[in-house]
């Protein structure tokens, strides 16, 4: 008896000629580019906040005690660096950076789509080749 795996193995040995198609990318939809760049910016914002959190944990565990001693030597013990650089301050700064990156990356995606659509009128578009297996 022939199993499904045997039938698939016979199919894979039979080579069919691959059809090649060459297409030209002549338009990028503006709103699709904005949505895609916004989604990429959200992912970047999440990575930014998490990386700031992890970096703060490493710095707080390794360098912050030494920096506190160094800072208190200049301020005669009146203030410590950990009063000014704590987890809430670092996370607020990370959130501000993430929001700014969100806006900038979204706008850059929209601008890039607009520039490409204008450049297509001069260059004729991007030639892309596809093949079927």
PDB file of C-alpha atoms in Angstrom:
ATOM      1  CA  UNK A   1       0.000   0.000   0.000  1.00  0.00           C
ATOM      2  CA  UNK A   2       1.116   3.461  -0.791  1.00  0.00           C
ATOM      3  CA  UNK A   3       1.088   6.010   1.987  1.00  0.00           C
ATOM      4  CA  UNK A   4       0.550   9.716   1.733  1.00  0.00           C
ATOM      5  CA  UNK A   5       4.273  10.267   2.358  1.00  0.00           C
ATOM      6  CA  UNK A   6       5.129   8.073  -0.634  1.00  0.00           C
ATOM      7  CA  UNK A   7       2.764  10.052  -2.845  1.00  0.00           C
ATOM      8  CA  UNK A   8       4.268  13.329  -1.695  1.00  0.00           C
ATOM      9  CA  UNK A   9       7.782  12.013  -2.298  1.00  0.00           C
ATOM     10  CA  UNK A  10       6.818  11.066  -5.865  1.00  0.00           C
ATOM     11  CA  UNK A  11       5.353  14.518  -6.400  1.00  0.00           C
ATOM     12  CA  UNK A  12       8.503  16.241  -5.158  1.00  0.00           C
ATOM     13  CA  UNK A  13      10.720  14.329  -7.601  1.00  0.00           C
ATOM     14  CA  UNK A  14       8.620  15.483 -10.561  1.00  0.00           C
ATOM     15  CA  UNK A  15       9.914  18.932 -11.417  1.00  0.00           C
ATOM     16  CA  UNK A  16       7.497  21.338 -13.012  1.00  0.00           C
ATOM     17  CA  UNK A  17       8.894  24.283 -14.864  1.00  0.00           C
ATOM     18  CA  UNK A  18       8.714  27.360 -12.662  1.00  0.00           C
ATOM     19  CA  UNK A  19       6.861  30.282 -14.123  1.00  0.00           C
ATOM     20  CA  UNK A  20       8.632  33.572 -13.668  1.00  0.00           C
ATOM     21  CA  UNK A  21       6.762  36.847 -13.504  1.00  0.00           C
ATOM     22  CA  UNK A  22       8.282  40.304 -13.503  1.00  0.00           C
ATOM     23  CA  UNK A  23       6.100  42.965 -11.917  1.00  0.00           C
ATOM     24  CA  UNK A  24       6.629  46.652 -11.421  1.00  0.00           C
ATOM     25  CA  UNK A  25       5.757  48.358  -8.127  1.00  0.00           C
ATOM     26  CA  UNK A  26       4.303  51.673  -9.232  1.00  0.00           C
ATOM     27  CA  UNK A  27       2.251  52.812  -6.233  1.00  0.00           C
ATOM     28  CA  UNK A  28       2.311  52.528  -2.444  1.00  0.00           C
ATOM     29  CA  UNK A  29      -0.979  53.310  -0.744  1.00  0.00           C
ATOM     30  CA  UNK A  30      -0.470  56.203   1.653  1.00  0.00           C
ATOM     31  CA  UNK A  31      -2.740  54.937   4.445  1.00  0.00           C
ATOM     32  CA  UNK A  32      -1.325  51.424   4.234  1.00  0.00           C
ATOM     33  CA  UNK A  33       2.160  52.845   4.678  1.00  0.00           C
ATOM     34  CA  UNK A  34       0.990  54.936   7.638  1.00  0.00           C
ATOM     35  CA  UNK A  35      -0.639  51.925   9.316  1.00  0.00           C
ATOM     36  CA  UNK A  36       2.375  49.705   8.737  1.00  0.00           C
ATOM     37  CA  UNK A  37       4.843  52.305   9.979  1.00  0.00           C
ATOM     38  CA  UNK A  38       2.638  52.934  13.033  1.00  0.00           C
ATOM     39  CA  UNK A  39       2.662  49.218  13.812  1.00  0.00           C
ATOM     40  CA  UNK A  40       6.450  49.118  13.467  1.00  0.00           C
ATOM     41  CA  UNK A  41       6.710  52.199  15.694  1.00  0.00           C
ATOM     42  CA  UNK A  42       4.576  50.552  18.391  1.00  0.00           C
ATOM     43  CA  UNK A  43       6.904  47.549  18.363  1.00  0.00           C
ATOM     44  CA  UNK A  44       9.895  49.895  18.586  1.00  0.00           C
ATOM     45  CA  UNK A  45       8.274  51.750  21.493  1.00  0.00           C
ATOM     46  CA  UNK A  46       7.754  48.515  23.413  1.00  0.00           C
ATOM     47  CA  UNK A  47      11.366  47.518  22.793  1.00  0.00           C
ATOM     48  CA  UNK A  48      12.525  50.959  23.942  1.00  0.00           C
ATOM     49  CA  UNK A  49      10.616  50.859  27.229  1.00  0.00           C
ATOM     50  CA  UNK A  50      11.684  47.297  28.030  1.00  0.00           C
ATOM     51  CA  UNK A  51      15.326  47.999  27.179  1.00  0.00           C
ATOM     52  CA  UNK A  52      15.389  51.128  29.373  1.00  0.00           C
ATOM     53  CA  UNK A  53      13.909  49.080  32.227  1.00  0.00           C
ATOM     54  CA  UNK A  54      16.480  46.312  31.851  1.00  0.00           C
ATOM     55  CA  UNK A  55      19.323  48.792  31.472  1.00  0.00           C
ATOM     56  CA  UNK A  56      18.215  50.580  34.641  1.00  0.00           C
ATOM     57  CA  UNK A  57      18.151  47.296  36.543  1.00  0.00           C
ATOM     58  CA  UNK A  58      21.712  46.503  35.454  1.00  0.00           C
ATOM     59  CA  UNK A  59      22.999  50.004  36.246  1.00  0.00           C
ATOM     60  CA  UNK A  60      21.186  50.067  39.602  1.00  0.00           C
ATOM     61  CA  UNK A  61      22.708  46.748  40.569  1.00  0.00           C
ATOM     62  CA  UNK A  62      26.257  47.505  39.446  1.00  0.00           C
ATOM     63  CA  UNK A  63      27.108  51.183  39.067  1.00  0.00           C
ATOM     64  CA  UNK A  64      24.568  53.185  41.072  1.00  0.00           C
ATOM     65  CA  UNK A  65      26.013  52.463  44.552  1.00  0.00           C
ATOM     66  CA  UNK A  66      29.471  53.590  43.423  1.00  0.00           C
ATOM     67  CA  UNK A  67      28.064  56.652  41.691  1.00  0.00           C
ATOM     68  CA  UNK A  68      26.093  57.489  44.852  1.00  0.00           C
ATOM     69  CA  UNK A  69      29.301  57.463  46.900  1.00  0.00           C
ATOM     70  CA  UNK A  70      31.026  59.639  44.304  1.00  0.00           C
ATOM     71  CA  UNK A  71      28.072  62.074  44.182  1.00  0.00           C
ATOM     72  CA  UNK A  72      27.779  62.354  47.954  1.00  0.00           C
ATOM     73  CA  UNK A  73      31.474  63.198  48.218  1.00  0.00           C
ATOM     74  CA  UNK A  74      30.771  66.357  46.206  1.00  0.00           C
ATOM     75  CA  UNK A  75      27.554  67.306  48.024  1.00  0.00           C
ATOM     76  CA  UNK A  76      28.848  66.625  51.561  1.00  0.00           C
ATOM     77  CA  UNK A  77      26.252  63.883  52.108  1.00  0.00           C
ATOM     78  CA  UNK A  78      23.280  66.203  51.585  1.00  0.00           C
ATOM     79  CA  UNK A  79      21.991  64.505  48.448  1.00  0.00           C
ATOM     80  CA  UNK A  80      22.383  61.208  46.681  1.00  0.00           C
ATOM     81  CA  UNK A  81      22.189  60.402  43.020  1.00  0.00           C
ATOM     82  CA  UNK A  82      19.530  57.745  43.594  1.00  0.00           C
ATOM     83  CA  UNK A  83      17.144  60.511  44.727  1.00  0.00           C
ATOM     84  CA  UNK A  84      17.243  61.997  41.242  1.00  0.00           C
ATOM     85  CA  UNK A  85      17.718  58.879  39.116  1.00  0.00           C
ATOM     86  CA  UNK A  86      15.164  56.334  40.196  1.00  0.00           C
ATOM     87  CA  UNK A  87      12.972  53.844  38.403  1.00  0.00           C
ATOM     88  CA  UNK A  88      10.006  56.261  38.002  1.00  0.00           C
ATOM     89  CA  UNK A  89      12.213  58.929  36.431  1.00  0.00           C
ATOM     90  CA  UNK A  90      13.861  56.440  34.069  1.00  0.00           C
ATOM     91  CA  UNK A  91      10.527  54.951  33.001  1.00  0.00           C
ATOM     92  CA  UNK A  92       9.039  58.419  32.435  1.00  0.00           C
ATOM     93  CA  UNK A  93      12.006  59.313  30.260  1.00  0.00           C
ATOM     94  CA  UNK A  94      11.626  56.009  28.380  1.00  0.00           C
ATOM     95  CA  UNK A  95       7.931  56.710  27.799  1.00  0.00           C
ATOM     96  CA  UNK A  96       8.694  60.181  26.428  1.00  0.00           C
ATOM     97  CA  UNK A  97      11.345  58.779  24.079  1.00  0.00           C
ATOM     98  CA  UNK A  98       8.975  55.996  22.976  1.00  0.00           C
ATOM     99  CA  UNK A  99       6.159  58.456  22.210  1.00  0.00           C
ATOM    100  CA  UNK A 100       8.505  60.725  20.250  1.00  0.00           C
ATOM    101  CA  UNK A 101       9.799  57.716  18.291  1.00  0.00           C
ATOM    102  CA  UNK A 102       6.207  56.638  17.640  1.00  0.00           C
ATOM    103  CA  UNK A 103       5.377  59.972  16.053  1.00  0.00           C
ATOM    104  CA  UNK A 104       8.641  60.259  14.113  1.00  0.00           C
ATOM    105  CA  UNK A 105       8.581  56.720  12.675  1.00  0.00           C
ATOM    106  CA  UNK A 106       4.925  57.053  11.646  1.00  0.00           C
ATOM    107  CA  UNK A 107       5.570  60.355   9.891  1.00  0.00           C
ATOM    108  CA  UNK A 108       8.700  58.975   8.220  1.00  0.00           C
ATOM    109  CA  UNK A 109       6.714  56.022   6.876  1.00  0.00           C
ATOM    110  CA  UNK A 110       4.140  58.376   5.379  1.00  0.00           C
ATOM    111  CA  UNK A 111       6.794  60.662   3.922  1.00  0.00           C
ATOM    112  CA  UNK A 112       8.679  57.712   2.448  1.00  0.00           C
ATOM    113  CA  UNK A 113       5.526  56.452   0.723  1.00  0.00           C
ATOM    114  CA  UNK A 114       4.860  59.916  -0.675  1.00  0.00           C
ATOM    115  CA  UNK A 115       8.419  60.328  -1.927  1.00  0.00           C
ATOM    116  CA  UNK A 116       8.336  56.878  -3.530  1.00  0.00           C
ATOM    117  CA  UNK A 117       5.049  57.677  -5.286  1.00  0.00           C
ATOM    118  CA  UNK A 118       6.590  60.872  -6.646  1.00  0.00           C
ATOM    119  CA  UNK A 119       9.795  59.117  -7.687  1.00  0.00           C
ATOM    120  CA  UNK A 120       7.835  56.462  -9.577  1.00  0.00           C
ATOM    121  CA  UNK A 121       6.677  59.132 -12.005  1.00  0.00           C
ATOM    122  CA  UNK A 122      10.312  59.744 -12.942  1.00  0.00           C
ATOM    123  CA  UNK A 123      11.828  56.261 -12.692  1.00  0.00           C
ATOM    124  CA  UNK A 124       8.894  54.072 -13.673  1.00  0.00           C
ATOM    125  CA  UNK A 125       8.855  52.032 -10.462  1.00  0.00           C
ATOM    126  CA  UNK A 126      10.711  49.158  -8.904  1.00  0.00           C
ATOM    127  CA  UNK A 127      11.001  45.985 -11.005  1.00  0.00           C
ATOM    128  CA  UNK A 128      10.404  42.861  -8.899  1.00  0.00           C
ATOM    129  CA  UNK A 129      10.690  39.273 -10.108  1.00  0.00           C
ATOM    130  CA  UNK A 130       8.534  36.430  -8.767  1.00  0.00           C
ATOM    131  CA  UNK A 131       8.586  32.715  -9.427  1.00  0.00           C
ATOM    132  CA  UNK A 132       6.122  29.935  -8.662  1.00  0.00           C
ATOM    133  CA  UNK A 133       7.215  26.580  -7.303  1.00  0.00           C
TER     134      UNK A 133
END
